[in-house]
XYZ file of C-alpha atoms in Angstrom:
342
model
C 21.630 -47.215 139.106
C 23.837 -44.596 137.440
C 23.421 -43.302 133.884
C 25.495 -40.968 131.717
C 23.902 -39.005 128.880
C 25.559 -37.851 125.658
C 23.683 -35.255 123.608
C 24.136 -33.767 120.156
C 23.493 -30.025 120.358
C 22.907 -29.335 116.626
C 19.146 -28.987 116.987
C 16.803 -28.571 119.930
C 15.123 -31.931 119.415
C 17.952 -34.024 120.891
C 18.188 -31.734 123.914
C 14.435 -31.932 124.478
C 14.499 -35.743 124.306
C 17.301 -35.827 126.875
C 15.344 -33.563 129.242
C 12.152 -35.630 128.896
C 14.057 -38.846 129.646
C 15.909 -37.353 132.606
C 12.681 -36.064 134.154
C 11.196 -39.556 133.904
C 14.297 -41.252 135.339
C 14.356 -38.914 138.326
C 10.809 -39.978 139.203
C 12.104 -43.560 139.252
C 14.908 -42.589 141.637
C 17.611 -43.033 138.975
C 20.623 -40.724 138.953
C 21.841 -39.077 135.748
C 25.480 -38.395 136.598
C 26.252 -35.949 133.829
C 25.518 -35.011 130.240
C 28.468 -35.039 127.826
C 27.913 -32.490 125.062
C 30.028 -30.913 122.363
C 30.884 -27.249 122.655
C 28.527 -25.218 120.444
C 30.246 -23.891 117.344
C 28.486 -20.513 117.454
C 25.762 -20.240 120.053
C 25.621 -20.893 123.781
C 23.747 -23.885 125.118
C 20.165 -22.861 125.966
C 19.485 -22.169 129.635
C 16.523 -24.565 129.791
C 18.998 -27.326 128.899
C 21.916 -26.360 131.164
C 19.553 -25.938 134.129
C 18.616 -29.629 133.899
C 22.040 -31.278 133.839
C 25.555 -31.422 135.158
C 27.036 -30.477 131.785
C 30.536 -31.597 130.798
C 31.612 -30.142 127.476
C 34.118 -31.424 124.949
C 35.270 -30.537 121.464
C 32.724 -32.522 119.504
C 31.907 -33.427 115.952
C 30.696 -30.251 114.189
C 28.160 -30.081 111.383
C 28.716 -27.212 108.949
C 25.543 -25.496 107.715
C 24.982 -23.047 104.878
C 22.845 -19.913 105.140
C 19.695 -21.933 104.430
C 20.303 -24.309 107.326
C 21.455 -27.235 105.155
C 24.313 -29.491 106.212
C 27.234 -28.989 103.816
C 28.634 -32.500 103.788
C 32.004 -31.867 102.142
C 32.730 -28.916 104.459
C 31.646 -31.001 107.444
C 34.068 -33.779 106.447
C 36.947 -31.367 105.777
C 36.402 -29.424 109.019
C 36.283 -32.533 111.179
C 39.302 -34.021 109.411
C 41.343 -30.956 110.356
C 39.871 -31.129 113.882
C 40.810 -34.811 114.245
C 43.582 -34.266 116.865
C 41.155 -32.295 119.061
C 38.447 -34.914 118.544
C 40.871 -37.646 119.669
C 41.699 -35.644 122.823
C 37.961 -35.217 123.466
C 37.337 -38.916 122.917
C 40.028 -39.813 125.475
C 38.489 -37.311 127.912
C 35.053 -38.918 127.477
C 36.490 -42.413 127.963
C 38.251 -41.292 131.156
C 34.960 -39.933 132.532
C 33.169 -43.183 131.729
C 35.999 -45.186 133.304
C 35.870 -43.064 136.461
C 32.082 -42.963 136.891
C 31.415 -46.598 135.891
C 27.790 -46.028 134.810
C 25.330 -48.888 134.430
C 24.151 -47.471 131.119
C 24.813 -44.686 128.633
C 21.946 -42.927 126.870
C 23.047 -41.361 123.594
C 21.053 -38.644 121.850
C 22.771 -38.753 118.451
C 26.277 -37.746 119.565
C 28.879 -39.546 117.354
C 31.783 -39.541 119.858
C 29.568 -41.130 122.512
C 28.547 -43.813 120.043
C 32.176 -44.732 119.390
C 32.857 -45.331 123.099
C 30.683 -48.467 122.875
C 33.621 -50.166 121.133
C 35.673 -49.911 124.344
C 33.124 -50.358 127.153
C 31.478 -53.634 126.297
C 30.208 -54.195 129.846
C 28.033 -51.062 129.692
C 24.602 -51.077 128.060
C 23.909 -48.368 125.499
C 20.583 -46.885 124.396
C 20.401 -44.538 121.395
C 17.489 -42.139 120.865
C 16.589 -40.284 117.659
C 13.899 -39.847 115.020
C 16.572 -40.414 112.356
C 16.624 -44.140 113.195
C 13.023 -44.482 112.013
C 14.292 -43.612 108.524
C 16.163 -46.951 108.512
C 12.949 -48.940 108.942
C 11.424 -50.750 106.001
C 8.039 -49.168 106.818
C 9.275 -45.566 106.690
C 8.119 -43.779 103.507
C 11.074 -43.195 101.194
C 11.768 -40.146 99.051
C 13.766 -39.976 95.831
C 17.143 -38.293 95.450
C 19.477 -37.006 98.177
C 21.876 -39.917 97.602
C 24.859 -38.340 99.400
C 22.755 -36.971 102.284
C 21.046 -40.349 102.751
C 24.457 -42.032 102.918
C 25.631 -39.451 105.453
C 22.581 -40.010 107.696
C 23.062 -43.775 107.391
C 26.700 -43.488 108.526
C 25.821 -41.251 111.506
C 22.963 -43.601 112.446
C 25.393 -46.513 112.584
C 28.128 -44.638 114.480
C 25.730 -43.320 117.118
C 24.093 -46.710 117.734
C 27.042 -49.133 117.985
C 25.970 -52.036 120.244
C 22.959 -49.970 121.330
C 19.276 -50.613 121.817
C 17.747 -48.196 119.310
C 14.770 -46.017 120.251
C 13.300 -44.606 117.029
C 10.977 -41.642 117.498
C 7.993 -41.417 115.156
C 4.770 -39.450 114.672
C 2.903 -42.785 114.646
C 3.274 -46.376 115.820
C 4.742 -49.092 113.604
C 6.339 -52.491 114.111
C 10.030 -53.157 113.491
C 11.925 -55.850 115.370
C 15.242 -53.996 114.970
C 14.227 -51.040 117.162
C 11.924 -49.778 119.895
C 9.450 -47.430 118.237
C 8.616 -44.416 120.391
C 6.371 -41.372 120.146
C 8.109 -37.992 120.200
C 9.557 -37.043 123.587
C 8.661 -33.446 124.341
C 9.220 -31.060 127.227
C 6.717 -31.538 130.041
C 5.101 -28.150 129.284
C 4.230 -29.365 125.783
C 1.825 -31.970 127.159
C -0.548 -29.384 128.668
C -3.239 -28.141 126.304
C -5.738 -25.277 126.280
C -9.415 -25.120 125.319
C -8.997 -21.493 124.316
C -8.177 -20.481 120.753
C -7.062 -17.084 119.513
C -7.247 -15.757 115.975
C -3.639 -16.033 114.803
C -1.362 -18.407 112.915
C 1.888 -19.279 114.706
C 4.994 -19.359 112.499
C 8.481 -20.647 113.299
C 11.251 -19.891 110.800
C 14.664 -21.545 111.214
C 16.131 -19.019 108.841
C 15.514 -15.277 109.092
C 16.118 -15.019 105.338
C 12.659 -16.554 104.837
C 10.989 -13.491 106.406
C 10.548 -11.603 103.089
C 8.443 -14.570 101.882
C 6.287 -14.352 104.983
C 5.935 -10.564 104.744
C 4.787 -10.953 101.137
C 2.213 -13.531 102.229
C 1.037 -11.298 105.077
C 0.402 -8.496 102.568
C -1.417 -10.897 100.258
C -3.662 -12.226 103.059
C -4.353 -9.218 105.350
C -7.197 -11.099 107.076
C -4.761 -13.699 108.485
C -3.094 -12.618 111.735
C 0.450 -13.979 112.084
C 2.790 -14.318 115.060
C 6.267 -15.259 113.822
C 9.277 -16.470 115.833
C 12.770 -16.474 114.350
C 16.302 -15.387 115.194
C 16.038 -11.677 114.429
C 19.218 -9.845 113.473
C 17.634 -7.000 111.469
C 14.853 -4.473 111.855
C 11.637 -5.015 109.903
C 8.569 -2.858 109.378
C 5.748 -4.792 111.002
C 2.404 -5.024 109.253
C -0.952 -4.697 111.035
C -1.457 -8.458 110.776
C 2.182 -9.551 111.421
C 3.973 -9.604 114.779
C 7.631 -10.631 114.965
C 9.264 -12.234 118.006
C 12.831 -13.223 118.721
C 13.277 -16.862 119.697
C 11.727 -17.534 123.088
C 10.942 -21.166 123.832
C 8.563 -20.508 126.737
C 6.527 -17.840 124.928
C 6.425 -19.945 121.769
C 4.959 -22.896 123.681
C 2.331 -20.657 125.284
C 1.276 -19.373 121.876
C 1.299 -22.906 120.417
C -1.492 -23.879 122.828
C -3.866 -21.075 121.761
C -3.066 -20.462 118.075
C -5.436 -21.651 115.343
C -2.740 -23.144 113.070
C 1.036 -23.623 112.829
C 3.552 -23.015 110.053
C 7.052 -24.386 110.645
C 10.079 -25.909 108.967
C 10.524 -29.643 108.447
C 12.055 -30.136 111.890
C 10.727 -33.013 113.972
C 10.191 -31.358 117.365
C 8.024 -28.334 116.471
C 5.901 -30.361 114.063
C 5.401 -33.028 116.755
C 4.292 -30.354 119.256
C 1.764 -29.015 116.728
C 0.394 -32.512 116.109
C 0.031 -33.138 119.857
C -1.671 -29.757 120.345
C -4.067 -30.690 117.518
C -3.126 -27.669 115.395
C -3.545 -27.625 111.592
C 0.026 -27.790 110.324
C 1.805 -26.438 107.256
C 5.442 -27.569 106.951
C 8.092 -25.808 104.849
C 11.246 -27.943 104.448
C 14.593 -26.189 104.147
C 15.861 -26.330 100.542
C 17.897 -29.426 99.654
C 17.611 -30.781 103.208
C 16.972 -34.544 103.156
C 15.851 -34.987 106.775
C 13.376 -32.106 106.601
C 11.888 -33.266 103.302
C 11.603 -36.784 104.728
C 9.819 -35.491 107.852
C 7.425 -33.406 105.741
C 6.673 -36.318 103.438
C 6.117 -38.634 106.415
C 3.741 -36.178 108.122
C 1.873 -35.509 104.857
C 1.374 -39.174 103.931
C -0.017 -39.854 107.399
C -2.388 -36.846 107.244
C -0.706 -34.796 109.968
C 0.391 -31.910 107.741
C 0.377 -30.257 104.366
C 3.779 -29.272 103.057
C 4.955 -26.718 100.572
C 8.346 -25.843 99.103
C 7.737 -22.179 99.961
C 5.536 -20.226 102.372
C 2.025 -20.257 100.923
C -0.748 -19.422 103.386
C -3.405 -20.500 100.883
C -2.308 -24.078 101.659
C -3.023 -23.847 105.388
C -5.021 -26.958 106.303
C -8.358 -26.659 108.102
C -7.913 -29.510 110.571
C -5.372 -31.707 112.370
C -5.843 -35.474 112.548
C -3.742 -35.653 115.725
C -2.358 -38.728 117.468
C -2.606 -37.898 121.174
C -3.183 -41.505 122.238
C 0.168 -42.544 120.702
C 2.059 -39.486 121.948
C 0.954 -40.145 125.518
C 2.634 -43.586 125.563
C 6.220 -42.287 125.689
C 6.555 -43.194 129.378
C 5.648 -46.798 128.530
C 8.552 -46.772 126.040
C 10.893 -45.525 128.772
C 9.677 -48.348 131.013
C 10.768 -50.792 128.295
C 14.163 -49.080 128.132
C 14.607 -49.427 131.907
C 13.676 -53.112 131.729
C 16.399 -53.526 129.091
C 19.198 -51.882 131.104
C 18.364 -53.545 134.435
């Protein structure tokens, strides 16, 4: 059996899901021919991702973000409208690869161009993975507002899952006949835990501009030791109780296992890792970011996290409910996916 992957690279979560699936498929003797990914707009693809796959890049659909990490929808539409000729060339390139390789199935990790190929290869089975699909379920807790962003997510959900079996990732199990509900799919290292605990709070900031908030909190609570990871572009005076680290996935995971609590944005992957590691979790959604607010609300209502609109260490929870039993069933979900494509 031969499978082609397509992966959205705007966010580490999709890449991590692709790696977790590929590692499982290899154990079943299944060959992943290649991974079709868009060329990053600014940054290089992370090494932990490129080491896993035969990567074939194309000019993909680009999301435009503001300085706070929010998707700017009108700029995204305008940019991709102007890039339409290049997107068409990329789409033809992708179709030619599919035609040449003749895969049995295509696994799509939220890449719009890959989703559109399902219109032309009706003999190939498609499977689409993403936590965003859970937001379409009638059981998912809804939040008010964000009308345009909700519409945008709905459109991308539909484009990326044309004719596909949908695998919706969720912090918890629920029933919905329109999709396969799956626990988060994390890197293999994330499933090892430690009995040791050290006296520090682990912080991940998507946006370096949030550091002044954290520094202010560190001064206010000098008895709380903080290890913070973010993309550092400036020099900062470190405090006795605050250590700053540039982004380092391996080191971050090591510290996740031994920290006493976690503070992170409203992203799905880091919050899921904290829940699995049984760490008290405080989530800070990016301003005016529908997906992050939805994730925070979902985690809060199910007692996996407290969330705050700004960094406030006084709100750090004392415990983590956890859901290890559910998280450990992801391989069972992949067995169901294999049964579908065979």
